[in-house]
Amino acid sequence: MFQTPRRLRLWTAALLAGLSLSALAAEGEVRKINAAQAKITIKSGPIANLDMPPMTMVFKATPPSLLNGLAEGDKVSFEAAQVDGQYVVTAIRKLP
C-alpha cells in the first residue's frame, strides 16, 4: 500500500480546512504562542469534529504562518484536525 508522506498529509489537511472557516470551526482564546515550534495553546469551547469538550490544549499550526498576527489573549475562531495522531490547527482568524 502506498504511504503518503506525513508532511503531505498535514499540508493537504491544511489546504482542505483552510478553504473556509465552516461549521467545523470552534471558538477560543489564545493562551500561548511558540512560533519557534509552530505551536499554539488555545482555551476553546467544544471542538465538534474532534468530539472534544471545552478544554485548553496545544496544537501544531499547519502551516506555521497561521500564527502570524496572533497574540496571547486574542479571541479566535479556528479549525482543527487530527493528522497522524497529532492535533493541528488548519485555519484560524481573530474575532472582533
Coordinates of C-alpha atoms in Angstrom, one line a residue, residues 18-92:
G18 CA -8.2 26.4 5.0
L19 CA -10.7 26.9 2.2
S20 CA -13.1 28.4 4.7
L21 CA -13.9 28.5 8.3
S22 CA -17.1 26.5 8.3
A23 CA -19.4 24.7 10.7
L24 CA -16.3 22.8 11.8
A25 CA -15.0 26.0 13.4
A26 CA -14.6 26.3 17.2
E27 CA -14.0 29.4 19.2
G28 CA -11.5 30.1 21.9
E29 CA -8.8 32.3 23.3
V30 CA -5.1 32.2 22.5
R31 CA -3.2 31.4 25.8
K32 CA 0.3 30.9 24.4
I33 CA 2.2 31.0 21.1
N34 CA 5.5 29.2 20.5
A35 CA 6.4 30.5 17.0
A36 CA 9.8 28.6 17.0
Q37 CA 8.0 25.3 17.3
A38 CA 4.8 26.4 15.4
K39 CA 2.6 25.6 18.4
I40 CA -0.3 27.5 19.8
T41 CA -2.2 26.9 23.1
I42 CA -5.9 27.6 22.9
K43 CA -8.6 27.6 25.6
S44 CA -11.5 26.5 23.5
G45 CA -15.1 25.7 23.6
P46 CA -16.2 22.3 22.2
I47 CA -14.5 21.1 19.0
A48 CA -17.3 19.2 17.3
N49 CA -15.4 17.5 14.5
L50 CA -12.9 16.1 17.1
D51 CA -15.6 15.2 19.6
M52 CA -13.8 17.2 22.3
P53 CA -15.4 19.1 25.2
P54 CA -14.2 22.6 26.2
M55 CA -10.5 22.5 27.3
T56 CA -7.1 24.1 27.0
M57 CA -4.7 22.3 24.7
V58 CA -1.6 22.8 22.5
F59 CA -2.0 22.5 18.7
K60 CA 0.6 22.5 15.9
A61 CA 0.0 25.2 13.4
T62 CA -0.1 23.9 9.8
P63 CA 1.2 25.9 8.1
P64 CA 3.2 27.8 10.7
S65 CA 2.3 31.1 9.0
L66 CA -1.2 30.8 10.6
L67 CA 0.4 32.2 13.8
N68 CA 1.4 35.5 12.1
G69 CA -0.5 38.4 13.6
L70 CA -1.9 36.4 16.6
A71 CA -1.1 37.3 20.2
E72 CA -1.9 35.9 23.6
G73 CA -5.4 36.9 24.7
D74 CA -6.8 37.1 21.1
K75 CA -10.3 35.6 20.7
V76 CA -10.2 33.3 17.7
S77 CA -12.3 31.1 15.5
F78 CA -10.3 28.1 14.3
E79 CA -10.5 24.7 12.7
A80 CA -8.5 21.7 14.0
A81 CA -7.9 18.2 12.7
Q82 CA -6.1 15.1 13.9
V83 CA -3.3 14.2 11.5
D84 CA -1.0 11.2 12.2
G85 CA -2.1 11.3 15.9
Q86 CA -1.3 15.0 16.3
Y87 CA -3.8 17.8 16.7
V88 CA -3.2 20.6 14.3
V89 CA -4.9 24.0 13.7
T90 CA -5.5 24.2 10.0
A91 CA -7.3 27.6 9.9
I92 CA -7.6 30.4 12.3

